[in-house]
């Protein structure tokens, strides 16, 4: 996922590659994209010693409040980059991709004046054991 986002010029035009990361959800550098914890439902085995799983991931977009324009531009760039799913790697293939769903949330600490978007991602992935 990170590789797909870093490879998208419209995303890195707004967010430095080092600020696209997995980890704690609250931002430490702005603007940033944080890949939250994933939930994995194992679906079983496939031919050729392959395994299948459905993966749910929440991606968080954070930006300093400026009328929410920057955060929404980042969100739009991410949706464009992920329109057809993350790129397959040598280790994992994406067999099914659901279009991202994005909701904009009020920051629970309004004194920080941050804009926060949460994007729900879902895919069926396959890998060889």
GROMACS .gro file of C-alpha atoms in nm:
model
  129
    1UNK     CA    1   0.000   0.000   0.000
    2UNK     CA    2   0.275   0.242   0.099
    3UNK     CA    3   0.466   0.170  -0.221
    4UNK     CA    4   0.160   0.248  -0.432
    5UNK     CA    5   0.108   0.580  -0.253
    6UNK     CA    6   0.475   0.681  -0.272
    7UNK     CA    7   0.468   0.597  -0.642
    8UNK     CA    8   0.174   0.832  -0.702
    9UNK     CA    9   0.301   1.181  -0.802
   10UNK     CA   10  -0.024   1.352  -0.695
   11UNK     CA   11   0.009   1.206  -0.344
   12UNK     CA   12   0.377   1.294  -0.294
   13UNK     CA   13   0.306   1.644  -0.428
   14UNK     CA   14   0.120   1.698  -0.099
   15UNK     CA   15   0.285   1.454   0.144
   16UNK     CA   16   0.655   1.376   0.185
   17UNK     CA   17   0.727   1.002   0.137
   18UNK     CA   18   0.864   0.979   0.494
   19UNK     CA   19   0.524   1.105   0.617
   20UNK     CA   20   0.345   0.812   0.451
   21UNK     CA   21   0.389   0.542   0.709
   22UNK     CA   22   0.238   0.273   0.928
   23UNK     CA   23   0.213   0.331   1.298
   24UNK     CA   24   0.032   0.529   1.561
   25UNK     CA   25  -0.274   0.706   1.428
   26UNK     CA   26  -0.208   1.054   1.575
   27UNK     CA   27   0.021   1.256   1.349
   28UNK     CA   28   0.374   1.352   1.445
   29UNK     CA   29   0.454   1.542   1.120
   30UNK     CA   30   0.209   1.717   0.892
   31UNK     CA   31   0.066   1.657   0.648
   32UNK     CA   32   0.078   1.280   0.679
   33UNK     CA   33  -0.085   0.955   0.575
   34UNK     CA   34  -0.092   0.684   0.841
   35UNK     CA   35  -0.171   0.322   0.766
   36UNK     CA   36  -0.354   0.195   1.074
   37UNK     CA   37  -0.372  -0.156   1.208
   38UNK     CA   38  -0.510  -0.415   0.969
   39UNK     CA   39  -0.773  -0.679   1.033
   40UNK     CA   40  -0.721  -1.004   0.846
   41UNK     CA   41  -0.978  -1.276   0.781
   42UNK     CA   42  -0.808  -1.590   0.649
   43UNK     CA   43  -1.013  -1.741   0.366
   44UNK     CA   44  -0.822  -2.064   0.314
   45UNK     CA   45  -0.594  -2.230   0.063
   46UNK     CA   46  -0.569  -2.212  -0.314
   47UNK     CA   47  -0.385  -2.418  -0.574
   48UNK     CA   48  -0.007  -2.427  -0.573
   49UNK     CA   49   0.045  -2.381  -0.196
   50UNK     CA   50  -0.120  -2.040  -0.197
   51UNK     CA   51  -0.315  -1.877   0.083
   52UNK     CA   52  -0.600  -1.625   0.064
   53UNK     CA   53  -0.711  -1.359   0.308
   54UNK     CA   54  -0.946  -1.060   0.315
   55UNK     CA   55  -0.765  -0.760   0.461
   56UNK     CA   56  -0.931  -0.450   0.607
   57UNK     CA   57  -0.714  -0.144   0.664
   58UNK     CA   58  -0.792   0.208   0.779
   59UNK     CA   59  -0.579   0.478   0.621
   60UNK     CA   60  -0.571   0.814   0.802
   61UNK     CA   61  -0.511   1.151   0.634
   62UNK     CA   62  -0.397   1.436   0.860
   63UNK     CA   63  -0.329   1.798   0.770
   64UNK     CA   64  -0.319   2.132   0.942
   65UNK     CA   65  -0.658   2.301   0.918
   66UNK     CA   66  -0.671   2.547   0.630
   67UNK     CA   67  -1.035   2.526   0.545
   68UNK     CA   68  -0.980   2.149   0.499
   69UNK     CA   69  -0.857   2.206   0.143
   70UNK     CA   70  -0.516   2.041   0.185
   71UNK     CA   71  -0.653   1.730   0.357
   72UNK     CA   72  -0.928   1.690   0.097
   73UNK     CA   73  -0.678   1.730  -0.189
   74UNK     CA   74  -0.463   1.457  -0.031
   75UNK     CA   75  -0.770   1.234   0.009
   76UNK     CA   76  -0.865   1.284  -0.357
   77UNK     CA   77  -0.509   1.205  -0.470
   78UNK     CA   78  -0.511   0.885  -0.262
   79UNK     CA   79  -0.848   0.778  -0.401
   80UNK     CA   80  -0.713   0.831  -0.755
   81UNK     CA   81  -0.395   0.634  -0.675
   82UNK     CA   82  -0.597   0.346  -0.529
   83UNK     CA   83  -0.884   0.346  -0.781
   84UNK     CA   84  -0.773   0.007  -0.914
   85UNK     CA   85  -0.607  -0.116  -0.595
   86UNK     CA   86  -0.249  -0.132  -0.476
   87UNK     CA   87   0.006  -0.275  -0.714
   88UNK     CA   88   0.091  -0.644  -0.682
   89UNK     CA   89   0.433  -0.726  -0.538
   90UNK     CA   90   0.654  -1.033  -0.580
   91UNK     CA   91   0.511  -1.163  -0.250
   92UNK     CA   92   0.142  -1.064  -0.261
   93UNK     CA   93  -0.119  -1.043  -0.536
   94UNK     CA   94  -0.444  -0.847  -0.496
   95UNK     CA   95  -0.734  -1.057  -0.627
   96UNK     CA   96  -1.026  -0.835  -0.527
   97UNK     CA   97  -1.033  -0.465  -0.446
   98UNK     CA   98  -1.319  -0.261  -0.304
   99UNK     CA   99  -1.330   0.109  -0.384
  100UNK     CA  100  -1.204   0.318  -0.089
  101UNK     CA  101  -1.459   0.480   0.138
  102UNK     CA  102  -1.359   0.809   0.303
  103UNK     CA  103  -1.514   0.999   0.592
  104UNK     CA  104  -1.395   1.331   0.735
  105UNK     CA  105  -1.390   1.355   1.114
  106UNK     CA  106  -1.369   1.633   1.365
  107UNK     CA  107  -1.044   1.626   1.557
  108UNK     CA  108  -1.108   1.523   1.919
  109UNK     CA  109  -0.856   1.791   2.020
  110UNK     CA  110  -0.995   2.099   1.838
  111UNK     CA  111  -0.725   2.326   1.982
  112UNK     CA  112  -0.477   2.153   1.746
  113UNK     CA  113  -0.677   2.267   1.440
  114UNK     CA  114  -0.617   1.947   1.243
  115UNK     CA  115  -0.826   1.797   0.965
  116UNK     CA  116  -0.856   1.417   0.981
  117UNK     CA  117  -0.992   1.179   0.719
  118UNK     CA  118  -1.034   0.804   0.767
  119UNK     CA  119  -1.038   0.587   0.457
  120UNK     CA  120  -1.162   0.227   0.475
  121UNK     CA  121  -0.973  -0.011   0.246
  122UNK     CA  122  -1.061  -0.374   0.173
  123UNK     CA  123  -0.893  -0.634  -0.046
  124UNK     CA  124  -0.859  -1.007  -0.098
  125UNK     CA  125  -0.491  -1.094  -0.123
  126UNK     CA  126  -0.309  -1.412  -0.224
  127UNK     CA  127   0.042  -1.529  -0.145
  128UNK     CA  128   0.250  -1.844  -0.182
  129UNK     CA  129   0.376  -2.036   0.119
   0.00000   0.00000   0.00000
